[in-house]
Amino acid sequence: MELFLSAFIGGLASRSVNFIINKCSKPPAVAVEDNLQRALLRAQVIIVEAMGRNITNQAMLLQLNMLSNAMHQSQYVLDAFRYQQHNEEDTKDQAVSCSSSLSKVNNAKHICFSSKGAHVSKELRGALDNLRSMILDANELVMFLTRCPRLYHQPYSMHLQLTNCMFGRQMEAQMLINFLLSPEPHGAEELEVLPIVGPKYIGKSTLVAHACKDERVCGHFSKILFFGIHDFTDDELSTFREGCATNLENCMSNSNKDRRLLVVVEIDADLSEEALNRLYCASKQYVPSGSKIILTSQFGNIIRFGTTQALTLKHLSHEAYWYFFKTLAFEGTDPEMHPRLMQLAMEIAMTQRRSLNGANIIGRLLRDNFDVQFWSKVLAFWRGSTRRICRFGEHPCDPLDQNKHAYLGRMAAQTEDVVVLHRQQRSSEEDVPKIRMEDVVYGSIKLHGKVDALLWKSRIPPYYSYIYTCEIRKVKTTGFKRKRLMESRMKP
């Protein structure tokens, strides 16, 4: 019995000592937070420096993309930690539970922070260890970066001027430029074709325009031609043939021996097999050898025409989207100085389903109305809209992709609905409406009937403007239902 008791006490003492050592050896959450912030800064320095270099190595591009993803994930965890801290302080001060708000953030990426703080520290340490590991792996990458030549022009900054740059596509952009500048295989007779596929409004045209603006690409080709194709009828075939022939003649008259053309074909419909074959035959017949073709479409059947691996554009990750949204909403303001606004912004961002148009329009709206009360109203409005998602299983704007009407409310007039009939994009030369979509949905101006509203005007090539044609309708409800409707839309 004495031996058993002695062994038990010895084991208990050993476990107690180990527990104390482990507790003392692990830095507190505040220290981990500071270390993570410094690691984020180091990662940002590497990525920004890489954006100013001409990188042709595909492995280096992939490693940079992994580092960028790790940076976005770590920033998301850090912001969620600070968000929870502010939530807990509000709960203590106001004796009101804010756990529902945090659960929505956690559900987006299954981050399980507990109020005890143990899991918080674990998530922070995990993010810090992962980012440090990625930075350590990038040591050789940094060394090779110094050997890569600098770009001819000042690169876009994805961190400082997100409204004037292309965000989150630096790897795809460099892969596209590498394809355009790569020499043609010796003796090859086939035209080189690169398909680019992805959902609507994901940035396919922006990616191509970004590459075509590069000085090296402009100097490599005699002419860059753009064609928009719907079903490739005889009229579209004639336009394609005449456009290639005319520009080829101009190249020959200018004594350009290369005669290389870059042909960009934007396909906005699901072309039949016959139409795709006609396009392929027309390209071989009218586009001179040595030229290159880019096909863009939301439909994957164009991939089989590619002579190289297709570029597939996907939506930004939740973490990258939050990074993008936060920078737009706060612009030059430090979010850490406004923890309540950051908390609201984090929840508003989740209601947008990673929509780039949504980030731009709501980011601009929040930036122009930098006020807690207004941001709370916007959050309440979108919470009411997300209840429709639970009821009908789709985002309020999803029907537009299926050529259906989309129903939105009006924040300042709960008895009215905004019915979006259809949307369109216009070139930079076309006129755009003076009324903005945020005035229709969030403003208090009086509107009746149909109206064209400017959703967003891009500041980077190809400078498209996105227009919504809307109709203002009265909500047909009884007095009791109208009261319930107003309460559900404005309820936090």
Coordinates of C-alpha atoms in Angstrom, one line a residue:
M1 CA 0.0 0.0 0.0
E2 CA 2.8 2.4 0.9
L3 CA 4.6 1.6 -2.4
F4 CA 1.4 2.2 -4.4
L5 CA 0.7 5.5 -2.6
S6 CA 4.3 6.6 -3.1
A7 CA 4.1 5.8 -6.9
F8 CA 0.8 7.6 -7.1
I9 CA 2.1 10.7 -5.4
G10 CA 5.3 10.6 -7.5
G11 CA 3.3 10.4 -10.8
L12 CA 0.9 13.2 -9.7
A13 CA 3.9 15.4 -8.9
S14 CA 5.6 14.6 -12.2
R15 CA 2.4 15.4 -14.2
S16 CA 2.0 18.7 -12.2
V17 CA 5.6 19.8 -12.9
N18 CA 5.2 18.9 -16.6
F19 CA 1.9 20.9 -16.7
I20 CA 3.5 23.9 -15.2
I21 CA 6.5 23.7 -17.5
N22 CA 4.2 23.5 -20.6
K23 CA 2.1 26.4 -19.4
C24 CA 5.2 28.5 -18.8
S25 CA 6.9 27.5 -22.1
K26 CA 3.9 28.4 -24.2
P27 CA 3.7 32.2 -24.9
P28 CA 0.4 33.9 -24.0
A29 CA -2.1 34.8 -26.7
V30 CA -1.0 38.4 -26.8
A31 CA 2.6 37.5 -27.5
V32 CA 1.5 35.0 -30.2
E33 CA -0.6 37.8 -31.7
D34 CA 2.3 40.2 -31.9
N35 CA 4.6 37.5 -33.4
L36 CA 1.9 36.7 -36.0
Q37 CA 1.5 40.3 -36.9
R38 CA 5.3 40.5 -37.6
A39 CA 5.3 37.3 -39.6
L40 CA 2.4 38.7 -41.7
L41 CA 4.5 41.8 -42.4
R42 CA 7.5 39.7 -43.5
A43 CA 5.2 37.6 -45.8
Q44 CA 3.8 40.8 -47.3
V45 CA 7.3 42.2 -48.0
I46 CA 8.2 39.0 -50.0
I47 CA 5.0 39.0 -52.0
V48 CA 5.1 42.7 -52.9
E49 CA 8.7 42.3 -54.0
A50 CA 7.9 39.3 -56.1
M51 CA 5.1 41.2 -57.9
G52 CA 7.7 43.6 -59.3
R53 CA 9.8 40.8 -60.8
N54 CA 9.5 38.9 -64.1
I55 CA 9.1 35.3 -62.8
T56 CA 9.0 32.6 -65.5
N57 CA 9.6 29.6 -63.2
Q58 CA 6.3 27.8 -62.6
A59 CA 7.4 26.3 -59.3
M60 CA 8.4 29.7 -58.0
L61 CA 4.9 31.0 -59.0
L62 CA 3.2 28.1 -57.2
Q63 CA 5.3 28.7 -54.0
L64 CA 4.4 32.4 -54.1
N65 CA 0.7 31.4 -54.4
M66 CA 1.0 29.1 -51.4
L67 CA 2.7 31.9 -49.4
S68 CA 0.0 34.3 -50.4
N69 CA -2.7 31.8 -49.3
A70 CA -1.0 31.3 -46.0
M71 CA -0.8 35.0 -45.4
H72 CA -4.5 35.5 -46.1
Q73 CA -5.4 32.6 -43.8
S74 CA -3.3 33.9 -41.0
Q75 CA -4.7 37.4 -41.3
Y76 CA -8.2 35.9 -41.2
V77 CA -7.4 34.0 -38.0
L78 CA -5.8 37.1 -36.4
D79 CA -8.8 39.3 -37.3
A80 CA -11.2 36.7 -36.0
F81 CA -9.3 36.5 -32.7
R82 CA -9.5 40.3 -32.3
Y83 CA -13.1 40.2 -33.3
Q84 CA -13.8 37.7 -30.5
Q85 CA -11.9 39.7 -28.0
H86 CA -14.1 42.8 -28.8
N87 CA -17.2 40.6 -28.7
E88 CA -16.3 39.3 -25.2
E89 CA -15.6 42.9 -24.0
D90 CA -19.0 44.0 -25.3
T91 CA -20.7 41.0 -23.6
K92 CA -19.1 41.9 -20.2
D93 CA -20.0 45.6 -20.5
Q94 CA -23.5 45.2 -21.9
A95 CA -24.4 41.8 -20.4
V96 CA -25.6 40.8 -23.8
S97 CA -24.6 37.6 -25.7
C98 CA -22.9 38.2 -29.0
S99 CA -22.1 34.5 -29.6
S100 CA -24.4 34.2 -32.6
S101 CA -22.3 36.8 -34.5
L102 CA -19.1 34.9 -33.8
S103 CA -20.6 31.6 -34.7
K104 CA -21.4 32.9 -38.2
V105 CA -17.8 33.9 -38.7
N106 CA -16.6 30.5 -37.4
N107 CA -19.0 28.5 -39.6
A108 CA -17.6 30.2 -42.7
K109 CA -14.2 28.4 -42.2
H110 CA -14.9 26.1 -39.3
I111 CA -12.7 28.0 -36.9
C112 CA -13.7 26.9 -33.4
F113 CA -12.6 29.5 -31.0
S114 CA -13.8 29.0 -27.4
S115 CA -14.5 31.6 -24.9
K116 CA -12.0 30.1 -22.5
G117 CA -9.2 31.2 -24.7
A118 CA -7.4 27.8 -25.0
H119 CA -8.6 27.1 -28.5
V120 CA -7.9 30.7 -29.4
S121 CA -4.3 30.4 -28.5
K122 CA -4.1 27.0 -30.3
E123 CA -5.5 28.6 -33.6
L124 CA -3.2 31.6 -33.3
R125 CA -0.2 29.3 -32.7
G126 CA -1.2 27.1 -35.6
A127 CA -1.5 30.0 -38.0
L128 CA 1.9 31.4 -36.7
D129 CA 3.7 28.1 -37.1
N130 CA 2.2 27.6 -40.6
L131 CA 3.2 31.1 -41.8
R132 CA 6.6 30.9 -40.3
S133 CA 7.2 27.5 -42.0
M134 CA 6.1 29.0 -45.4
I135 CA 8.4 32.0 -44.9
L136 CA 11.3 29.6 -44.0
D137 CA 10.6 27.6 -47.1
A138 CA 10.7 30.8 -49.1
N139 CA 14.3 31.6 -48.2
E140 CA 15.6 30.1 -51.4
L141 CA 12.8 31.8 -53.3
V142 CA 13.9 35.2 -52.0
M143 CA 17.4 34.5 -53.1
F144 CA 16.2 33.6 -56.6
L145 CA 14.0 36.6 -56.7
T146 CA 17.0 38.9 -56.8
R147 CA 18.1 37.2 -60.0
C148 CA 14.8 37.8 -61.7
P149 CA 14.7 41.0 -63.8
R150 CA 12.4 43.8 -62.7
L151 CA 9.3 44.5 -64.7
Y152 CA 9.4 47.4 -67.2
H153 CA 6.7 49.3 -65.3
Q154 CA 5.8 49.8 -61.7
P155 CA 3.7 46.8 -60.7
Y156 CA 0.2 47.1 -59.4
S157 CA 0.0 47.0 -55.6
M158 CA -2.6 44.5 -54.4
H159 CA -2.2 45.8 -50.8
L160 CA -2.3 49.6 -51.1
Q161 CA -4.6 50.4 -54.0
L162 CA -7.0 47.5 -54.5
T163 CA -9.5 49.6 -56.3
N164 CA -7.0 50.2 -59.1
C165 CA -5.4 46.8 -59.4
M166 CA -6.1 43.1 -60.0
F167 CA -6.2 41.3 -56.7
G168 CA -5.4 37.6 -56.1
R169 CA -4.5 36.7 -59.7
Q170 CA -0.8 37.4 -59.9
M171 CA 0.1 33.7 -60.5
E172 CA -2.4 33.3 -63.3
A173 CA -1.3 36.6 -64.8
Q174 CA 2.3 35.6 -64.9
M175 CA 1.4 32.2 -66.3
L176 CA -0.6 33.9 -69.1
I177 CA 2.3 36.3 -69.9
N178 CA 4.7 33.4 -70.0
F179 CA 2.5 31.6 -72.5
L180 CA 2.3 34.7 -74.7
L181 CA 6.0 35.4 -74.7
S182 CA 7.2 31.8 -75.0
P183 CA 8.8 31.0 -78.4
E184 CA 6.9 28.9 -80.9
P185 CA 8.1 25.3 -81.1
H186 CA 10.4 24.8 -84.1
G187 CA 8.5 23.7 -87.1
A188 CA 5.1 23.8 -85.5
E189 CA 2.3 24.5 -87.8
E190 CA -0.6 24.5 -85.3
L191 CA -1.6 27.8 -83.7
E192 CA -1.0 27.9 -79.9
V193 CA -4.3 28.2 -78.1
L194 CA -4.8 28.9 -74.3
P195 CA -8.3 28.4 -72.9
I196 CA -9.4 30.4 -69.9
V197 CA -12.5 29.2 -68.1
G198 CA -14.4 30.3 -65.0
P199 CA -17.8 31.5 -63.7
K200 CA -19.4 34.8 -64.9
Y201 CA -17.8 38.0 -63.5
I202 CA -14.9 36.1 -62.1
G203 CA -12.3 38.3 -63.9
K204 CA -11.4 36.5 -67.1
S205 CA -11.6 39.6 -69.3
T206 CA -9.7 41.6 -66.6
L207 CA -6.9 39.0 -66.5
V208 CA -6.5 39.1 -70.3
A209 CA -6.6 42.9 -70.4
H210 CA -3.9 43.0 -67.7
A211 CA -1.6 40.7 -69.7
C212 CA -2.3 42.6 -73.0
K213 CA -1.3 45.9 -71.3
D214 CA 2.2 44.5 -70.5
E215 CA 4.8 46.3 -72.6
R216 CA 6.6 43.0 -73.4
V217 CA 3.4 41.5 -74.8
C218 CA 2.6 44.6 -76.8
G219 CA 6.1 44.5 -78.3
H220 CA 5.9 40.8 -79.1
F221 CA 2.8 41.0 -81.3
S222 CA 2.1 43.2 -84.3
K223 CA -1.6 43.5 -83.3
I224 CA -3.9 42.4 -80.6
L225 CA -7.5 41.7 -81.7
F226 CA -10.6 41.2 -79.6
F227 CA -13.7 39.4 -80.7
G228 CA -16.9 38.8 -78.9
I229 CA -18.8 35.7 -79.9
H230 CA -22.3 34.6 -79.0
D231 CA -23.2 31.7 -81.3
F232 CA -20.7 32.3 -84.2
T233 CA -23.3 32.9 -86.9
D234 CA -22.3 33.8 -90.5
D235 CA -22.2 37.5 -89.5
E236 CA -19.8 36.8 -86.6
L237 CA -17.7 34.6 -88.9
S238 CA -17.5 37.4 -91.5
T239 CA -16.5 39.9 -88.8
F240 CA -13.8 37.5 -87.6
R241 CA -12.5 36.9 -91.1
E242 CA -12.4 40.6 -92.1
G243 CA -10.8 41.6 -88.8
C244 CA -7.9 39.2 -89.2
A245 CA -7.4 39.9 -92.9
T246 CA -7.4 43.7 -92.4
N247 CA -4.9 43.7 -89.6
L248 CA -2.7 41.2 -91.4
E249 CA -2.6 43.5 -94.4
N250 CA -1.6 46.4 -92.2
C251 CA 1.2 44.4 -90.7
M252 CA 2.5 43.5 -94.2
S253 CA 2.3 47.1 -95.4
N254 CA 4.4 48.2 -92.4
S255 CA 7.1 45.7 -93.4
N256 CA 6.6 43.7 -90.2
K257 CA 8.3 40.4 -90.9
D258 CA 6.9 38.6 -87.9
R259 CA 3.2 39.2 -88.7
R260 CA 2.3 37.8 -85.3
L261 CA -1.2 38.4 -84.1
L262 CA -2.7 37.9 -80.7
V263 CA -6.4 37.0 -81.1
V264 CA -8.6 37.1 -78.0
V265 CA -12.0 35.5 -78.4
E266 CA -14.6 36.1 -75.6
I267 CA -17.4 33.4 -75.9
D268 CA -20.4 34.5 -73.9
A269 CA -22.7 31.5 -74.7
D270 CA -22.6 27.7 -74.7
L271 CA -21.5 27.1 -78.3
S272 CA -22.6 23.9 -80.1
E273 CA -20.0 21.4 -81.3
E274 CA -20.6 22.6 -84.8
A275 CA -20.0 26.3 -83.9
L276 CA -16.8 25.4 -82.0
N277 CA -15.5 23.5 -85.0
R278 CA -16.3 26.4 -87.3
L279 CA -14.4 28.8 -85.0
Y280 CA -11.4 26.4 -84.9
C281 CA -11.3 26.1 -88.7
A282 CA -11.6 29.8 -89.2
S283 CA -8.7 30.4 -86.8
K284 CA -6.5 28.0 -88.7
Q285 CA -7.5 29.6 -92.0
Y286 CA -7.4 33.4 -91.2
V287 CA -4.8 33.7 -88.4
P288 CA -1.2 33.6 -89.6
S289 CA 1.3 31.1 -88.2
G290 CA 3.3 32.3 -85.2
S291 CA 0.2 34.0 -83.8
K292 CA -1.5 33.0 -80.5
I293 CA -5.1 32.7 -79.5
I294 CA -6.8 33.1 -76.1
L295 CA -10.3 31.7 -75.7
T296 CA -12.4 32.8 -72.6
S297 CA -15.7 31.3 -71.6
Q298 CA -17.6 30.1 -68.6
F299 CA -18.2 26.7 -70.3
G300 CA -15.5 24.1 -70.2
N301 CA -16.1 22.6 -73.7
I302 CA -13.4 25.1 -75.1
I303 CA -10.7 23.3 -73.1
R304 CA -10.3 20.6 -75.8
F305 CA -9.1 23.2 -78.3
G306 CA -6.2 24.2 -76.1
T307 CA -2.6 23.4 -77.0
T308 CA -1.5 24.0 -73.4
Q309 CA -3.1 23.5 -70.0
A310 CA -6.1 25.7 -69.5
L311 CA -6.3 28.4 -66.9
T312 CA -9.2 27.9 -64.6
L313 CA -10.3 30.9 -62.5
K314 CA -12.1 30.2 -59.2
H315 CA -13.6 32.4 -56.6
L316 CA -11.3 33.8 -53.9
S317 CA -11.0 31.8 -50.8
H318 CA -12.9 33.1 -47.7
E319 CA -9.7 34.4 -46.2
A320 CA -8.5 36.2 -49.3
Y321 CA -12.0 37.7 -49.8
W322 CA -12.0 39.0 -46.3
Y323 CA -8.6 40.6 -46.9
F324 CA -9.9 42.2 -50.1
F325 CA -13.2 43.4 -48.5
K326 CA -11.5 44.8 -45.4
T327 CA -9.0 46.8 -47.4
L328 CA -11.8 48.3 -49.6
A329 CA -14.0 49.2 -46.6
F330 CA -11.3 50.8 -44.5
E331 CA -9.0 52.1 -47.3
G332 CA -6.3 54.1 -45.5
T333 CA -7.8 53.8 -42.0
D334 CA -6.3 51.4 -39.6
P335 CA -9.0 48.7 -38.8
E336 CA -7.5 48.1 -35.4
M337 CA -8.5 51.6 -34.3
H338 CA -12.2 50.7 -35.0
P339 CA -12.8 47.2 -33.5
R340 CA -16.6 47.5 -33.6
L341 CA -16.5 48.5 -37.3
M342 CA -14.2 45.6 -38.1
Q343 CA -16.6 43.3 -36.3
L344 CA -19.5 44.6 -38.4
A345 CA -17.4 44.4 -41.6
M346 CA -16.5 40.8 -41.0
E347 CA -20.2 39.8 -40.8
I348 CA -21.2 41.9 -43.8
A349 CA -18.5 40.4 -45.9
M350 CA -19.8 36.9 -45.2
T351 CA -23.2 37.8 -46.6
Q352 CA -21.7 38.6 -50.0
R353 CA -20.8 35.0 -51.0
R354 CA -17.3 36.2 -52.2
S355 CA -18.8 38.4 -54.9
L356 CA -16.2 40.8 -56.3
N357 CA -19.0 43.2 -57.4
G358 CA -20.5 43.0 -53.9
A359 CA -17.1 43.8 -52.3
N360 CA -16.6 46.8 -54.5
I361 CA -20.1 48.3 -54.1
I362 CA -20.5 47.6 -50.4
G363 CA -16.9 48.5 -49.7
R364 CA -17.4 51.8 -51.3
L365 CA -20.7 52.3 -49.4
L366 CA -19.2 51.6 -46.0
R367 CA -16.1 53.8 -46.8
D368 CA -18.4 56.7 -47.7
N369 CA -20.5 56.3 -44.6
F370 CA -17.9 55.6 -41.9
D371 CA -20.4 55.2 -39.0
V372 CA -21.2 52.4 -36.6
Q373 CA -25.0 53.0 -36.8
F374 CA -25.0 53.0 -40.6
W375 CA -22.9 49.8 -40.8
S376 CA -25.2 48.2 -38.3
K377 CA -28.2 49.0 -40.6
V378 CA -26.4 47.5 -43.6
L379 CA -25.7 44.3 -41.6
A380 CA -29.3 44.1 -40.5
F381 CA -30.5 44.6 -44.1
W382 CA -28.3 41.7 -45.4
R383 CA -29.2 39.5 -42.5
G384 CA -32.8 39.8 -43.6
S385 CA -31.7 39.0 -47.1
T386 CA -29.8 35.9 -46.0
R387 CA -32.9 34.6 -44.4
R388 CA -34.2 34.3 -47.9
I389 CA -31.2 32.1 -48.7
C390 CA -32.2 29.7 -46.0
R391 CA -35.8 29.7 -47.3
F392 CA -35.1 29.4 -51.0
G393 CA -31.6 28.0 -51.0
E394 CA -30.0 30.7 -53.1
H395 CA -28.3 34.1 -52.8
P396 CA -30.6 37.0 -53.7
C397 CA -28.5 37.8 -56.8
D398 CA -28.1 34.2 -57.9
P399 CA -31.2 34.2 -60.2
L400 CA -29.5 36.8 -62.4
D401 CA -26.9 34.2 -63.5
Q402 CA -29.9 32.1 -64.8
N403 CA -31.5 35.1 -66.5
K404 CA -34.2 35.3 -63.8
H405 CA -35.4 38.2 -61.8
A406 CA -33.7 38.9 -58.5
Y407 CA -35.6 40.4 -55.6
L408 CA -33.9 42.8 -53.2
G409 CA -35.3 45.0 -50.5
R410 CA -34.8 48.7 -49.9
M411 CA -33.0 49.6 -46.6
A412 CA -34.7 53.0 -46.3
A413 CA -38.1 51.9 -47.6
Q414 CA -39.1 48.5 -46.1
T415 CA -42.4 48.5 -47.9
E416 CA -40.7 48.5 -51.3
D417 CA -38.8 45.8 -53.3
V418 CA -36.1 46.3 -55.9
V419 CA -36.6 43.8 -58.6
V420 CA -33.4 43.4 -60.7
L421 CA -34.6 42.5 -64.2
H422 CA -31.3 41.9 -65.8
R423 CA -27.7 43.1 -65.8
Q424 CA -25.3 44.0 -68.5
Q425 CA -21.7 45.3 -69.0
R426 CA -20.8 48.3 -71.1
S427 CA -17.5 49.4 -72.5
S428 CA -15.6 52.5 -71.4
E429 CA -16.9 54.4 -74.5
E430 CA -20.6 53.9 -73.6
D431 CA -22.6 56.1 -71.4
V432 CA -23.5 54.9 -67.9
P433 CA -26.4 55.9 -65.6
K434 CA -25.9 58.6 -63.1
I435 CA -27.9 56.7 -60.5
R436 CA -25.8 54.2 -58.5
M437 CA -27.1 50.9 -57.2
E438 CA -26.3 51.8 -53.7
D439 CA -28.6 54.8 -54.0
V440 CA -31.4 52.5 -55.1
V441 CA -31.0 49.9 -52.4
Y442 CA -29.5 51.8 -49.5
G443 CA -30.4 55.4 -50.2
S444 CA -33.5 57.3 -49.3
I445 CA -34.2 58.9 -52.8
K446 CA -37.7 58.4 -54.1
L447 CA -37.9 56.1 -57.2
H448 CA -40.7 54.7 -59.2
G449 CA -41.0 52.2 -62.0
K450 CA -38.0 51.0 -64.0
V451 CA -34.6 52.5 -63.6
D452 CA -31.1 51.8 -64.9
A453 CA -28.5 51.9 -62.1
L454 CA -24.7 51.7 -62.2
L455 CA -23.5 48.8 -60.0
W456 CA -19.8 49.3 -60.4
K457 CA -17.3 50.9 -62.8
S458 CA -14.0 49.1 -63.1
R459 CA -10.8 51.3 -62.8
I460 CA -8.6 48.8 -64.5
P461 CA -8.7 47.3 -68.1
P462 CA -11.0 46.6 -69.8
Y463 CA -12.8 49.3 -67.8
Y464 CA -16.2 47.7 -68.0
S465 CA -19.2 49.3 -66.3
Y466 CA -21.8 46.9 -64.8
I467 CA -25.5 48.1 -65.1
Y468 CA -28.6 46.8 -63.4
T469 CA -32.0 47.4 -64.9
C470 CA -34.4 47.5 -61.9
E471 CA -38.0 48.0 -61.1
I472 CA -39.3 49.5 -57.8
R473 CA -42.4 47.6 -56.6
K474 CA -44.6 48.0 -53.6
V475 CA -44.6 45.0 -51.2
K476 CA -48.1 43.6 -51.3
T477 CA -48.8 42.6 -47.7
T478 CA -51.4 43.1 -45.0
G479 CA -50.8 45.5 -42.1
F480 CA -49.8 42.6 -39.8
K481 CA -47.5 41.0 -42.4
R482 CA -46.0 44.4 -43.3
K483 CA -45.1 44.9 -39.6
R484 CA -43.5 41.5 -39.4
L485 CA -41.6 42.1 -42.7
M486 CA -40.2 45.4 -41.4
E487 CA -39.1 43.8 -38.1
S488 CA -37.4 40.8 -39.9
R489 CA -35.5 43.1 -42.2
M490 CA -34.2 45.5 -39.5
K491 CA -33.6 42.9 -36.8
P492 CA -29.9 42.6 -35.9

